[in-house]
PDB file of C-alpha atoms in Angstrom:
ATOM      1  CA  MET M   1      20.120  -1.942  -8.186  1.00 55.00           C
ATOM      2  CA  ALA M   2      22.715  -2.640 -10.964  1.00 78.00           C
ATOM      3  CA  ILE M   3      22.113  -1.952 -14.602  1.00 86.00           C
ATOM      4  CA  PHE M   4      18.793  -3.654 -15.173  1.00 86.00           C
ATOM      5  CA  THR M   5      16.146  -4.317 -17.889  1.00 91.00           C
ATOM      6  CA  LEU M   6      12.753  -2.329 -17.290  1.00 93.00           C
ATOM      7  CA  THR M   7      10.222  -5.516 -16.735  1.00 95.00           C
ATOM      8  CA  ASP M   8       8.187  -4.046 -13.802  1.00 95.00           C
ATOM      9  CA  ALA M   9       7.878  -0.604 -13.633  1.00 97.00           C
ATOM     10  CA  TYR M  10       5.324   0.625 -11.131  1.00 98.00           C
ATOM     11  CA  VAL M  11       2.720   3.615 -12.486  1.00 98.00           C
ATOM     12  CA  ALA M  12       0.232   5.208 -10.333  1.00 98.00           C
ATOM     13  CA  VAL M  13      -1.928   8.138 -11.603  1.00 98.00           C
ATOM     14  CA  ASN M  14      -4.182   9.896  -8.915  1.00 97.00           C
ATOM     15  CA  GLY M  15      -3.707   6.978  -6.645  1.00 97.00           C
ATOM     16  CA  VAL M  16      -4.883   4.456  -9.085  1.00 97.00           C
ATOM     17  CA  VAL M  17      -2.083   1.820 -10.209  1.00 98.00           C
ATOM     18  CA  LEU M  18      -2.150   1.369 -13.809  1.00 98.00           C
ATOM     19  CA  SER M  19       1.364  -0.818 -13.947  1.00 98.00           C
ATOM     20  CA  ASP M  20      -0.543  -3.686 -15.672  1.00 97.00           C
ATOM     21  CA  HIS M  21      -1.714  -1.334 -18.694  1.00 98.00           C
ATOM     22  CA  ALA M  22       1.602   0.391 -19.327  1.00 97.00           C
ATOM     23  CA  ASN M  23       4.069  -0.742 -21.429  1.00 96.00           C
ATOM     24  CA  SER M  24       6.337   2.337 -21.801  1.00 97.00           C
ATOM     25  CA  VAL M  25       7.273   5.174 -19.173  1.00 98.00           C
ATOM     26  CA  THR M  26       9.676   8.331 -19.501  1.00 98.00           C
ATOM     27  CA  VAL M  27      10.353  11.014 -16.796  1.00 98.00           C
ATOM     28  CA  GLU M  28      11.866  14.027 -17.617  1.00 97.00           C
ATOM     29  CA  ASP M  29      13.604  16.235 -14.983  1.00 97.00           C
ATOM     30  CA  THR M  30      14.935  19.582 -16.956  1.00 96.00           C
ATOM     31  CA  ARG M  31      16.290  22.979 -16.072  1.00 96.00           C
ATOM     32  CA  ASP M  32      15.966  26.246 -18.139  1.00 96.00           C
ATOM     33  CA  SER M  33      19.180  27.318 -19.718  1.00 97.00           C
ATOM     34  CA  VAL M  34      19.850  31.050 -18.727  1.00 98.00           C
ATOM     35  CA  ASP M  35      22.139  33.125 -20.576  1.00 97.00           C
ATOM     36  CA  ILE M  36      24.127  35.285 -17.948  1.00 97.00           C
ATOM     37  CA  THR M  37      26.765  36.412 -20.331  1.00 97.00           C
ATOM     38  CA  ALA M  38      27.910  40.067 -19.247  1.00 97.00           C
ATOM     39  CA  PHE M  39      29.597  42.987 -21.604  1.00 97.00           C
ATOM     40  CA  GLY M  40      33.200  42.526 -22.000  1.00 97.00           C
ATOM     41  CA  ALA M  41      32.874  38.450 -22.305  1.00 97.00           C
ATOM     42  CA  THR M  42      34.596  36.384 -24.893  1.00 97.00           C
ATOM     43  CA  SER M  43      32.439  33.328 -24.223  1.00 97.00           C
ATOM     44  CA  LYS M  44      28.860  32.907 -23.173  1.00 97.00           C
ATOM     45  CA  ALA M  45      28.260  31.980 -19.523  1.00 97.00           C
ATOM     46  CA  ILE M  46      25.266  29.906 -18.660  1.00 97.00           C
ATOM     47  CA  THR M  47      23.396  29.191 -15.448  1.00 98.00           C
ATOM     48  CA  LYS M  48      20.347  26.892 -14.684  1.00 97.00           C
ATOM     49  CA  GLY M  49      17.096  28.404 -14.223  1.00 97.00           C
ATOM     50  CA  LEU M  50      13.715  26.993 -13.204  1.00 96.00           C
ATOM     51  CA  GLY M  51      13.235  23.326 -13.164  1.00 95.00           C
ATOM     52  CA  ASP M  52      10.518  21.449 -15.144  1.00 95.00           C
ATOM     53  CA  ALA M  53       9.280  18.072 -15.360  1.00 97.00           C
ATOM     54  CA  LYS M  54       7.274  15.707 -17.725  1.00 97.00           C
ATOM     55  CA  ILE M  55       6.182  12.192 -17.362  1.00 98.00           C
ATOM     56  CA  THR M  56       4.955  10.414 -20.508  1.00 97.00           C
ATOM     57  CA  VAL M  57       3.416   6.819 -20.277  1.00 97.00           C
ATOM     58  CA  GLN M  58       2.103   4.572 -23.183  1.00 97.00           C
ATOM     59  CA  PHE M  59      -0.996   2.609 -21.921  1.00 97.00           C
ATOM     60  CA  PHE M  60      -3.224  -0.339 -23.475  1.00 97.00           C
ATOM     61  CA  GLN M  61      -6.605   1.270 -23.275  1.00 97.00           C
ATOM     62  CA  ASP M  62      -9.331  -0.204 -21.275  1.00 96.00           C
ATOM     63  CA  PHE M  63     -12.467   1.033 -20.663  1.00 96.00           C
ATOM     64  CA  ALA M  64     -13.430  -1.009 -17.609  1.00 96.00           C
ATOM     65  CA  SER M  65     -14.177   0.707 -14.160  1.00 94.00           C
ATOM     66  CA  ALA M  66     -11.177   2.116 -12.489  1.00 93.00           C
ATOM     67  CA  LYS M  67      -8.643   1.250 -15.415  1.00 96.00           C
ATOM     68  CA  THR M  68      -7.446   3.616 -18.216  1.00 97.00           C
ATOM     69  CA  HIS M  69      -9.937   5.434 -19.725  1.00 97.00           C
ATOM     70  CA  ALA M  70     -11.814   5.570 -16.029  1.00 97.00           C
ATOM     71  CA  THR M  71      -8.797   7.181 -14.562  1.00 97.00           C
ATOM     72  CA  LEU M  72      -7.407   9.485 -17.480  1.00 97.00           C
ATOM     73  CA  GLN M  73     -10.424  10.933 -19.161  1.00 97.00           C
ATOM     74  CA  PRO M  74     -11.797  13.198 -15.987  1.00 97.00           C
ATOM     75  CA  LEU M  75      -8.223  14.593 -16.027  1.00 97.00           C
ATOM     76  CA  ILE M  76      -7.941  15.904 -19.459  1.00 96.00           C
ATOM     77  CA  ALA M  77     -10.669  18.678 -18.641  1.00 94.00           C
ATOM     78  CA  SER M  78      -9.317  19.267 -15.150  1.00 97.00           C
ATOM     79  CA  THR M  79      -6.839  22.373 -13.976  1.00 97.00           C
ATOM     80  CA  THR M  80      -6.393  20.639 -10.613  1.00 97.00           C
ATOM     81  CA  GLY M  81      -3.019  18.557 -10.291  1.00 97.00           C
ATOM     82  CA  VAL M  82      -2.934  14.874  -9.533  1.00 98.00           C
ATOM     83  CA  THR M  83      -0.199  12.694  -8.214  1.00 98.00           C
ATOM     84  CA  ILE M  84       2.107  10.654 -10.644  1.00 98.00           C
ATOM     85  CA  GLU M  85       4.319   8.123  -9.362  1.00 98.00           C
ATOM     86  CA  VAL M  86       6.748   5.863 -11.298  1.00 98.00           C
ATOM     87  CA  ARG M  87       9.468   3.320  -9.773  1.00 98.00           C
ATOM     88  CA  ALA M  88      11.653   1.408 -11.916  1.00 96.00           C
ATOM     89  CA  THR M  89      10.176  -1.751 -10.008  1.00 96.00           C
ATOM     90  CA  SER M  90       6.817  -2.759  -8.259  1.00 96.00           C
ATOM     91  CA  SER M  91       8.746  -3.217  -4.937  1.00 96.00           C
ATOM     92  CA  ALA M  92       8.475  -0.454  -2.219  1.00 97.00           C
ATOM     93  CA  ARG M  93      10.331   2.629  -2.449  1.00 97.00           C
ATOM     94  CA  SER M  94      13.632   2.253  -1.195  1.00 96.00           C
ATOM     95  CA  ALA M  95      17.229   3.680  -1.720  1.00 95.00           C
ATOM     96  CA  THR M  96      17.913   1.342  -4.384  1.00 93.00           C
ATOM     97  CA  ASN M  97      14.230   2.039  -6.052  1.00 95.00           C
ATOM     98  CA  PRO M  98      13.395   5.516  -5.640  1.00 96.00           C
ATOM     99  CA  ALA M  99      10.133   7.161  -6.797  1.00 97.00           C
ATOM    100  CA  ALA M 100       9.869   9.920  -9.476  1.00 98.00           C
ATOM    101  CA  LEU M 101       6.897  11.844  -7.808  1.00 98.00           C
ATOM    102  CA  MET M 102       5.252  14.898  -9.184  1.00 97.00           C
ATOM    103  CA  THR M 103       2.012  16.610  -9.018  1.00 98.00           C
ATOM    104  CA  GLY M 104       0.929  17.188 -12.664  1.00 97.00           C
ATOM    105  CA  LEU M 105      -1.516  17.916 -15.188  1.00 98.00           C
ATOM    106  CA  LEU M 106      -2.485  15.685 -17.970  1.00 98.00           C
ATOM    107  CA  MET M 107      -2.168  17.804 -20.948  1.00 96.00           C
ATOM    108  CA  ASN M 108      -2.460  15.045 -23.653  1.00 93.00           C
ATOM    109  CA  TYR M 109      -4.868  12.230 -24.104  1.00 93.00           C
ATOM    110  CA  ASN M 110      -5.438  10.223 -27.073  1.00 91.00           C
ATOM    111  CA  MET M 111      -8.526   8.088 -26.390  1.00 91.00           C
ATOM    112  CA  LEU M 112      -8.365   5.720 -29.080  1.00 91.00           C
ATOM    113  CA  SER M 113      -5.312   4.793 -31.355  1.00 90.00           C
ATOM    114  CA  GLY M 114      -4.390   1.807 -33.382  1.00 90.00           C
ATOM    115  CA  GLY M 115      -5.013  -0.232 -36.582  1.00 93.00           C
ATOM    116  CA  ILE M 116      -6.832  -3.387 -37.268  1.00 96.00           C
ATOM    117  CA  GLY M 117      -5.631  -6.137 -35.324  1.00 95.00           C
ATOM    118  CA  ASP M 118      -3.344  -3.973 -33.091  1.00 95.00           C
ATOM    119  CA  ALA M 119      -3.654  -3.694 -29.435  1.00 95.00           C
ATOM    120  CA  SER M 120      -4.863  -0.105 -28.651  1.00 95.00           C
ATOM    121  CA  THR M 121      -2.386   2.070 -27.082  1.00 96.00           C
ATOM    122  CA  ILE M 122      -2.703   5.496 -25.936  1.00 95.00           C
ATOM    123  CA  THR M 123      -0.213   8.217 -24.728  1.00 95.00           C
ATOM    124  CA  ALA M 124      -0.555  10.323 -21.688  1.00 97.00           C
ATOM    125  CA  GLU M 125       1.657  13.325 -21.059  1.00 97.00           C
ATOM    126  CA  PHE M 126       1.689  14.851 -17.490  1.00 98.00           C
ATOM    127  CA  VAL M 127       3.508  18.299 -16.966  1.00 97.00           C
ATOM    128  CA  ASN M 128       4.455  19.475 -13.642  1.00 97.00           C
ATOM    129  CA  SER M 129       1.954  21.786 -11.947  1.00 96.00           C
ATOM    130  CA  SER M 130       3.615  22.577  -8.543  1.00 94.00           C
ATOM    131  CA  SER M 131       6.573  24.410  -7.602  1.00 92.00           C
ATOM    132  CA  ALA M 132       7.982  21.101  -5.981  1.00 93.00           C
ATOM    133  CA  GLY M 133       8.514  19.888  -9.184  1.00 93.00           C
ATOM    134  CA  LEU M 134       9.851  16.457  -9.449  1.00 96.00           C
ATOM    135  CA  THR M 135      11.059  14.734  -6.488  1.00 96.00           C
ATOM    136  CA  TYR M 136      12.948  11.361  -5.803  1.00 97.00           C
ATOM    137  CA  PRO M 137      11.391   9.904  -2.298  1.00 97.00           C
ATOM    138  CA  THR M 138      12.850   6.703  -1.078  1.00 96.00           C
ATOM    139  CA  SER M 139      10.420   5.896   1.736  1.00 94.00           C
TER     140      SER M 139
END
C-alpha cells in the first residue's frame, strides 16, 4: 500500500463492526519517557519506559439494535476490557493492511452531541487495559 487517502477504514468494537458509522479514527501507541541521567552527566539521558495505547473514534450516533449506542453504552460502566480492531481498509488483515488491535476500556462516551440540523456525532475513547498493549497482526 502506498500513500493513500483514508476512505474505507475498518473499525470493530467488541466484535461488532461499526465502520459504517465511523468517520474519524486515531490510533496512538506511546511510551513513557524515563530519565536515566546519572550524577556527573552533562546532558540528560532518556530511555523508553512502559507503553500505552489509545484509540479514539468518532461515530455517527444510532440507537438501533447492534449499532453505536447499543454497542458502546454498556461498555462505559464496565471494567472488563473488550477488543478494539482498526485497519486502514476493510480488506482482510495482511502485510499491507495490518490491524491495530488492543484490549481496551471505554473511558469517554458522549451519548449525544450536535446542533440543530447537524448529524449527531459522538466520540468514543478507548485506553489500553492489557499488558499486551497495542499489537499489529497481519493475519
